[in-house]
């Protein structure tokens, strides 16, 4: 019994013991010893204490960062700055099976452009869904600058559900930004191009090239963008940049920056001065002010024509209907950020040292009085800067973006050239504090800083260069996100976090308790369409169906399942030339029991989380033997979670005879295995005794574990019956093998039971009377 207990425990513990000695040595050191050895100051310790998160601890905020050129989204915790997940969005991501299973391939295929697969994206601006101007924790949107696309990520499971391609644009930058109730997601062009797909010479730039602003309609019930009810407003060929949606008094309006309103076209090789020279001549560019509420009313009144599947409002119509205005803004501006109360819009001028505060009230007064300084070349009325400006504040050289604090009138502006962050008061127009950044800060993010009720607390600087901040890893450097404490009057730098995955332009951060992600899927779930999969399979219902069309082309559908620690089926037989479609359902209910599925030479790699059904389809075009296995270390017998795809040559005749087993078993073997099982059961019973003698029902985590363990014991019982059946027939080969399977289920149950026991011990569970 002792020996068995040891054996079970050893098996369950696997590797990873032996830390005891080292940790007790550390415990003997004093804090001063460590500070001395590592050269740390009191200030360092304070910063460490503000970010350090003890084992098992959770973060207060979650950050969703663009993954830049990786086309992914990076999720990390604040203040620990621990990376939690990369979400595959525009780029395949094998760990999640994204771009490898049929279901997610279909999502990526929505992003095809001009008939081509685009397997990368230049992700820039993540935006969280809002209700009444506050983050609601339901969806995340992100844009792709290189290929004008927007993706929808459902925060119920952190998976990408939809990609939409802008039918008019050839490039974009300013997206995604959401309106206060996620009515629309804003996406503006960057580099002007013709709205048609044909060739138009650059000589016709002013007449035929166009910018634009799309208000993508979001269907909250379906959780998807609705192209048919989306609205694009045609804009002049200025390089539109970032946007922001109005709120409170400015609800219904949108603001979009631009640069290169000179409409300059470079051409170094033609002897022309380059873009950068011609695009920075004028002292001011234009802020575009758009009225999306009114645009929506026009659509409802049937006044807007459809083009390429959505509503398109021409510049002419936009001017006539008074939904589009321009206001001069500092040359080559970047961020345009509406204040939490919706009364002000702060614009930072990249080539200027000022931040410019516009008053929405003044803008409205000018519009109402039809007080304009003139029109641009496309007939759009221009509001005089003086008539719209509240104040103009010197914040540093090269201001880019703004983020709001919980404190009234306080805003933080990233200062690119000076490598600083400036904290200032935009109501009174005075600078409050500055901090150095390493180096050349781009965006910055405060906690829920884009909403009607920013939380303040932390600020993260997203830096364009890291230079000497980390151990060198070759010419391509990691990115550097710097965490800053903004809870006091003075900003305090807490932490440098390297990001090794593309240039993360923008981050948005939400209070973690607003997110309610699922632990498992409903059984047989297709997570990409959010419906039960037509390929779902229940335990015991696994099957293979082969059908051939009249040309003799055959398709084999395998309805399979995965559960600790086997894949059903374990042997798949097909004929050379067959199309093979493997559909796997994870039968697990337990938390974190994901199984993988990888196969030799077919580029097949699936991630099957509890409840999920995924498929992979390929042509078995070469006869041969193709092992497959589970890629997640899911259990002690994970390595045995394996199988073979046998692709038989056409016309193959099976040889006579059964599979030769390497081992022959006797009654003695059977009895030995049964004894092991009986002893194991005693261990399980003692664990069960411990659990049930405590108030485990007060711990939902433990209740879930107990359910899982009970299920495993049910399977053990099934195997036990089979084993005993064969033993009764004196078939000791099969009885011993099934007794082994019975033991496997016991081991899994014991594993879960011990986890539950440990949990109860760590959480000081109380003894209860039975
Ligand atoms: S912007 S360059 Cu968000 Cu500063 Cu993309
Ligand atoms: Cu399932 Cu390893």
JSON list of N, CA, C and O in Angstrom, two decimals, residues 102-129:
[
{"chain": "A", "resi": 102, "resn": "UNK", "atom": "N", "xyz": [-9.94, 24.15, -39.82]},
{"chain": "A", "resi": 102, "resn": "UNK", "atom": "CA", "xyz": [-10.84, 24.64, -40.88]},
{"chain": "A", "resi": 102, "resn": "UNK", "atom": "C", "xyz": [-11.64, 25.85, -40.43]},
{"chain": "A", "resi": 102, "resn": "UNK", "atom": "O", "xyz": [-11.88, 26.78, -41.19]},
{"chain": "A", "resi": 103, "resn": "UNK", "atom": "N", "xyz": [-12.06, 25.83, -39.16]},
{"chain": "A", "resi": 103, "resn": "UNK", "atom": "CA", "xyz": [-12.93, 26.89, -38.64]},
{"chain": "A", "resi": 103, "resn": "UNK", "atom": "C", "xyz": [-12.22, 28.24, -38.63]},
{"chain": "A", "resi": 103, "resn": "UNK", "atom": "O", "xyz": [-12.78, 29.25, -39.05]},
{"chain": "A", "resi": 104, "resn": "UNK", "atom": "N", "xyz": [-10.96, 28.27, -38.16]},
{"chain": "A", "resi": 104, "resn": "UNK", "atom": "CA", "xyz": [-10.26, 29.55, -38.11]},
{"chain": "A", "resi": 104, "resn": "UNK", "atom": "C", "xyz": [-9.70, 29.94, -39.48]},
{"chain": "A", "resi": 104, "resn": "UNK", "atom": "O", "xyz": [-9.54, 31.13, -39.78]},
{"chain": "A", "resi": 105, "resn": "UNK", "atom": "N", "xyz": [-9.43, 28.94, -40.33]},
{"chain": "A", "resi": 105, "resn": "UNK", "atom": "CA", "xyz": [-9.02, 29.27, -41.69]},
{"chain": "A", "resi": 105, "resn": "UNK", "atom": "C", "xyz": [-10.12, 30.08, -42.38]},
{"chain": "A", "resi": 105, "resn": "UNK", "atom": "O", "xyz": [-9.85, 30.98, -43.17]},
{"chain": "A", "resi": 106, "resn": "UNK", "atom": "N", "xyz": [-11.36, 29.75, -42.05]},
{"chain": "A", "resi": 106, "resn": "UNK", "atom": "CA", "xyz": [-12.49, 30.47, -42.64]},
{"chain": "A", "resi": 106, "resn": "UNK", "atom": "C", "xyz": [-12.51, 31.92, -42.18]},
{"chain": "A", "resi": 106, "resn": "UNK", "atom": "O", "xyz": [-12.88, 32.82, -42.94]},
{"chain": "A", "resi": 107, "resn": "UNK", "atom": "N", "xyz": [-12.09, 32.17, -40.93]},
{"chain": "A", "resi": 107, "resn": "UNK", "atom": "CA", "xyz": [-12.03, 33.56, -40.44]},
{"chain": "A", "resi": 107, "resn": "UNK", "atom": "C", "xyz": [-10.94, 34.32, -41.20]},
{"chain": "A", "resi": 107, "resn": "UNK", "atom": "O", "xyz": [-11.17, 35.42, -41.71]},
{"chain": "A", "resi": 108, "resn": "UNK", "atom": "N", "xyz": [-9.76, 33.71, -41.30]},
{"chain": "A", "resi": 108, "resn": "UNK", "atom": "CA", "xyz": [-8.66, 34.37, -42.02]},
{"chain": "A", "resi": 108, "resn": "UNK", "atom": "C", "xyz": [-9.03, 34.61, -43.49]},
{"chain": "A", "resi": 108, "resn": "UNK", "atom": "O", "xyz": [-8.65, 35.62, -44.07]},
{"chain": "A", "resi": 109, "resn": "UNK", "atom": "N", "xyz": [-9.81, 33.68, -44.04]},
{"chain": "A", "resi": 109, "resn": "UNK", "atom": "CA", "xyz": [-10.20, 33.82, -45.45]},
{"chain": "A", "resi": 109, "resn": "UNK", "atom": "C", "xyz": [-11.11, 35.03, -45.67]},
{"chain": "A", "resi": 109, "resn": "UNK", "atom": "O", "xyz": [-11.15, 35.59, -46.77]},
{"chain": "A", "resi": 110, "resn": "UNK", "atom": "N", "xyz": [-11.81, 35.47, -44.62]},
{"chain": "A", "resi": 110, "resn": "UNK", "atom": "CA", "xyz": [-12.65, 36.68, -44.75]},
{"chain": "A", "resi": 110, "resn": "UNK", "atom": "C", "xyz": [-11.77, 37.89, -45.05]},
{"chain": "A", "resi": 110, "resn": "UNK", "atom": "O", "xyz": [-12.24, 38.90, -45.55]},
{"chain": "A", "resi": 111, "resn": "UNK", "atom": "N", "xyz": [-10.50, 37.79, -44.69]},
{"chain": "A", "resi": 111, "resn": "UNK", "atom": "CA", "xyz": [-9.58, 38.91, -44.87]},
{"chain": "A", "resi": 111, "resn": "UNK", "atom": "C", "xyz": [-8.81, 38.87, -46.17]},
{"chain": "A", "resi": 111, "resn": "UNK", "atom": "O", "xyz": [-7.85, 39.62, -46.36]},
{"chain": "A", "resi": 112, "resn": "UNK", "atom": "N", "xyz": [-9.21, 37.99, -47.10]},
{"chain": "A", "resi": 112, "resn": "UNK", "atom": "CA", "xyz": [-8.52, 37.93, -48.39]},
{"chain": "A", "resi": 112, "resn": "UNK", "atom": "C", "xyz": [-8.75, 39.24, -49.15]},
{"chain": "A", "resi": 112, "resn": "UNK", "atom": "O", "xyz": [-9.80, 39.85, -49.05]},
{"chain": "A", "resi": 113, "resn": "UNK", "atom": "N", "xyz": [-7.72, 39.65, -49.89]},
{"chain": "A", "resi": 113, "resn": "UNK", "atom": "CA", "xyz": [-7.84, 40.89, -50.67]},
{"chain": "A", "resi": 113, "resn": "UNK", "atom": "C", "xyz": [-7.43, 40.61, -52.11]},
{"chain": "A", "resi": 113, "resn": "UNK", "atom": "O", "xyz": [-6.38, 40.00, -52.35]},
{"chain": "A", "resi": 114, "resn": "UNK", "atom": "N", "xyz": [-8.27, 41.06, -53.03]},
{"chain": "A", "resi": 114, "resn": "UNK", "atom": "CA", "xyz": [-8.03, 40.86, -54.46]},
{"chain": "A", "resi": 114, "resn": "UNK", "atom": "C", "xyz": [-7.66, 39.40, -54.75]},
{"chain": "A", "resi": 114, "resn": "UNK", "atom": "O", "xyz": [-6.73, 39.12, -55.50]},
{"chain": "A", "resi": 115, "resn": "UNK", "atom": "N", "xyz": [-8.36, 38.50, -54.09]},
{"chain": "A", "resi": 115, "resn": "UNK", "atom": "CA", "xyz": [-8.16, 37.08, -54.36]},
{"chain": "A", "resi": 115, "resn": "UNK", "atom": "C", "xyz": [-6.94, 36.47, -53.71]},
{"chain": "A", "resi": 115, "resn": "UNK", "atom": "O", "xyz": [-6.60, 35.32, -53.97]},
{"chain": "A", "resi": 116, "resn": "UNK", "atom": "N", "xyz": [-6.25, 37.25, -52.87]},
{"chain": "A", "resi": 116, "resn": "UNK", "atom": "CA", "xyz": [-5.04, 36.71, -52.24]},
{"chain": "A", "resi": 116, "resn": "UNK", "atom": "C", "xyz": [-5.20, 36.54, -50.74]},
{"chain": "A", "resi": 116, "resn": "UNK", "atom": "O", "xyz": [-5.82, 37.36, -50.08]},
{"chain": "A", "resi": 117, "resn": "UNK", "atom": "N", "xyz": [-4.58, 35.47, -50.23]},
{"chain": "A", "resi": 117, "resn": "UNK", "atom": "CA", "xyz": [-4.51, 35.30, -48.77]},
{"chain": "A", "resi": 117, "resn": "UNK", "atom": "C", "xyz": [-3.52, 36.31, -48.23]},
{"chain": "A", "resi": 117, "resn": "UNK", "atom": "O", "xyz": [-2.42, 36.43, -48.74]},
{"chain": "A", "resi": 118, "resn": "UNK", "atom": "N", "xyz": [-3.93, 37.04, -47.21]},
{"chain": "A", "resi": 118, "resn": "UNK", "atom": "CA", "xyz": [-3.01, 37.97, -46.57]},
{"chain": "A", "resi": 118, "resn": "UNK", "atom": "C", "xyz": [-2.75, 37.39, -45.17]},
{"chain": "A", "resi": 118, "resn": "UNK", "atom": "O", "xyz": [-3.62, 37.44, -44.31]},
{"chain": "A", "resi": 119, "resn": "UNK", "atom": "N", "xyz": [-1.58, 36.84, -44.95]},
{"chain": "A", "resi": 119, "resn": "UNK", "atom": "CA", "xyz": [-1.35, 36.14, -43.68]},
{"chain": "A", "resi": 119, "resn": "UNK", "atom": "C", "xyz": [-0.54, 36.98, -42.70]},
{"chain": "A", "resi": 119, "resn": "UNK", "atom": "O", "xyz": [0.16, 36.45, -41.84]},
{"chain": "A", "resi": 120, "resn": "UNK", "atom": "N", "xyz": [-0.64, 38.29, -42.83]},
{"chain": "A", "resi": 120, "resn": "UNK", "atom": "CA", "xyz": [-0.02, 39.16, -41.84]},
{"chain": "A", "resi": 120, "resn": "UNK", "atom": "C", "xyz": [-0.85, 40.43, -41.76]},
{"chain": "A", "resi": 120, "resn": "UNK", "atom": "O", "xyz": [-1.66, 40.71, -42.63]},
{"chain": "A", "resi": 121, "resn": "UNK", "atom": "N", "xyz": [-0.66, 41.17, -40.69]},
{"chain": "A", "resi": 121, "resn": "UNK", "atom": "CA", "xyz": [-1.32, 42.45, -40.58]},
{"chain": "A", "resi": 121, "resn": "UNK", "atom": "C", "xyz": [-0.42, 43.39, -39.81]},
{"chain": "A", "resi": 121, "resn": "UNK", "atom": "O", "xyz": [0.42, 42.96, -39.03]},
{"chain": "A", "resi": 122, "resn": "UNK", "atom": "N", "xyz": [-0.56, 44.68, -40.05]},
{"chain": "A", "resi": 122, "resn": "UNK", "atom": "CA", "xyz": [0.18, 45.68, -39.27]},
{"chain": "A", "resi": 122, "resn": "UNK", "atom": "C", "xyz": [-0.82, 46.26, -38.28]},
{"chain": "A", "resi": 122, "resn": "UNK", "atom": "O", "xyz": [-1.45, 47.27, -38.53]},
{"chain": "A", "resi": 123, "resn": "UNK", "atom": "N", "xyz": [-0.99, 45.56, -37.16]},
{"chain": "A", "resi": 123, "resn": "UNK", "atom": "CA", "xyz": [-2.03, 45.98, -36.21]},
{"chain": "A", "resi": 123, "resn": "UNK", "atom": "C", "xyz": [-1.61, 47.25, -35.48]},
{"chain": "A", "resi": 123, "resn": "UNK", "atom": "O", "xyz": [-0.47, 47.38, -35.05]},
{"chain": "A", "resi": 124, "resn": "UNK", "atom": "N", "xyz": [-2.55, 48.19, -35.37]},
{"chain": "A", "resi": 124, "resn": "UNK", "atom": "CA", "xyz": [-2.23, 49.46, -34.71]},
{"chain": "A", "resi": 124, "resn": "UNK", "atom": "C", "xyz": [-3.07, 49.75, -33.48]},
{"chain": "A", "resi": 124, "resn": "UNK", "atom": "O", "xyz": [-2.52, 49.87, -32.39]},
{"chain": "A", "resi": 125, "resn": "UNK", "atom": "N", "xyz": [-4.37, 49.90, -33.66]},
{"chain": "A", "resi": 125, "resn": "UNK", "atom": "CA", "xyz": [-5.16, 50.44, -32.55]},
{"chain": "A", "resi": 125, "resn": "UNK", "atom": "C", "xyz": [-6.26, 49.51, -32.07]},
{"chain": "A", "resi": 125, "resn": "UNK", "atom": "O", "xyz": [-7.31, 49.43, -32.67]},
{"chain": "A", "resi": 126, "resn": "UNK", "atom": "N", "xyz": [-6.01, 48.85, -30.93]},
{"chain": "A", "resi": 126, "resn": "UNK", "atom": "CA", "xyz": [-7.06, 48.05, -30.33]},
{"chain": "A", "resi": 126, "resn": "UNK", "atom": "C", "xyz": [-8.08, 48.96, -29.66]},
{"chain": "A", "resi": 126, "resn": "UNK", "atom": "O", "xyz": [-7.72, 50.01, -29.12]},
{"chain": "A", "resi": 127, "resn": "UNK", "atom": "N", "xyz": [-9.33, 48.60, -29.70]},
{"chain": "A", "resi": 127, "resn": "UNK", "atom": "CA", "xyz": [-10.38, 49.38, -29.02]},
{"chain": "A", "resi": 127, "resn": "UNK", "atom": "C", "xyz": [-11.37, 48.42, -28.39]},
{"chain": "A", "resi": 127, "resn": "UNK", "atom": "O", "xyz": [-11.79, 47.44, -29.01]},
{"chain": "A", "resi": 128, "resn": "UNK", "atom": "N", "xyz": [-11.74, 48.71, -27.15]},
{"chain": "A", "resi": 128, "resn": "UNK", "atom": "CA", "xyz": [-12.70, 47.87, -26.44]},
{"chain": "A", "resi": 128, "resn": "UNK", "atom": "C", "xyz": [-14.11, 48.38, -26.65]},
{"chain": "A", "resi": 128, "resn": "UNK", "atom": "O", "xyz": [-14.32, 49.59, -26.81]},
{"chain": "A", "resi": 129, "resn": "UNK", "atom": "N", "xyz": [-15.07, 47.45, -26.64]},
{"chain": "A", "resi": 129, "resn": "UNK", "atom": "CA", "xyz": [-16.46, 47.85, -26.80]},
{"chain": "A", "resi": 129, "resn": "UNK", "atom": "C", "xyz": [-16.91, 48.66, -25.59]},
{"chain": "A", "resi": 129, "resn": "UNK", "atom": "O", "xyz": [-16.37, 48.51, -24.49]}
]
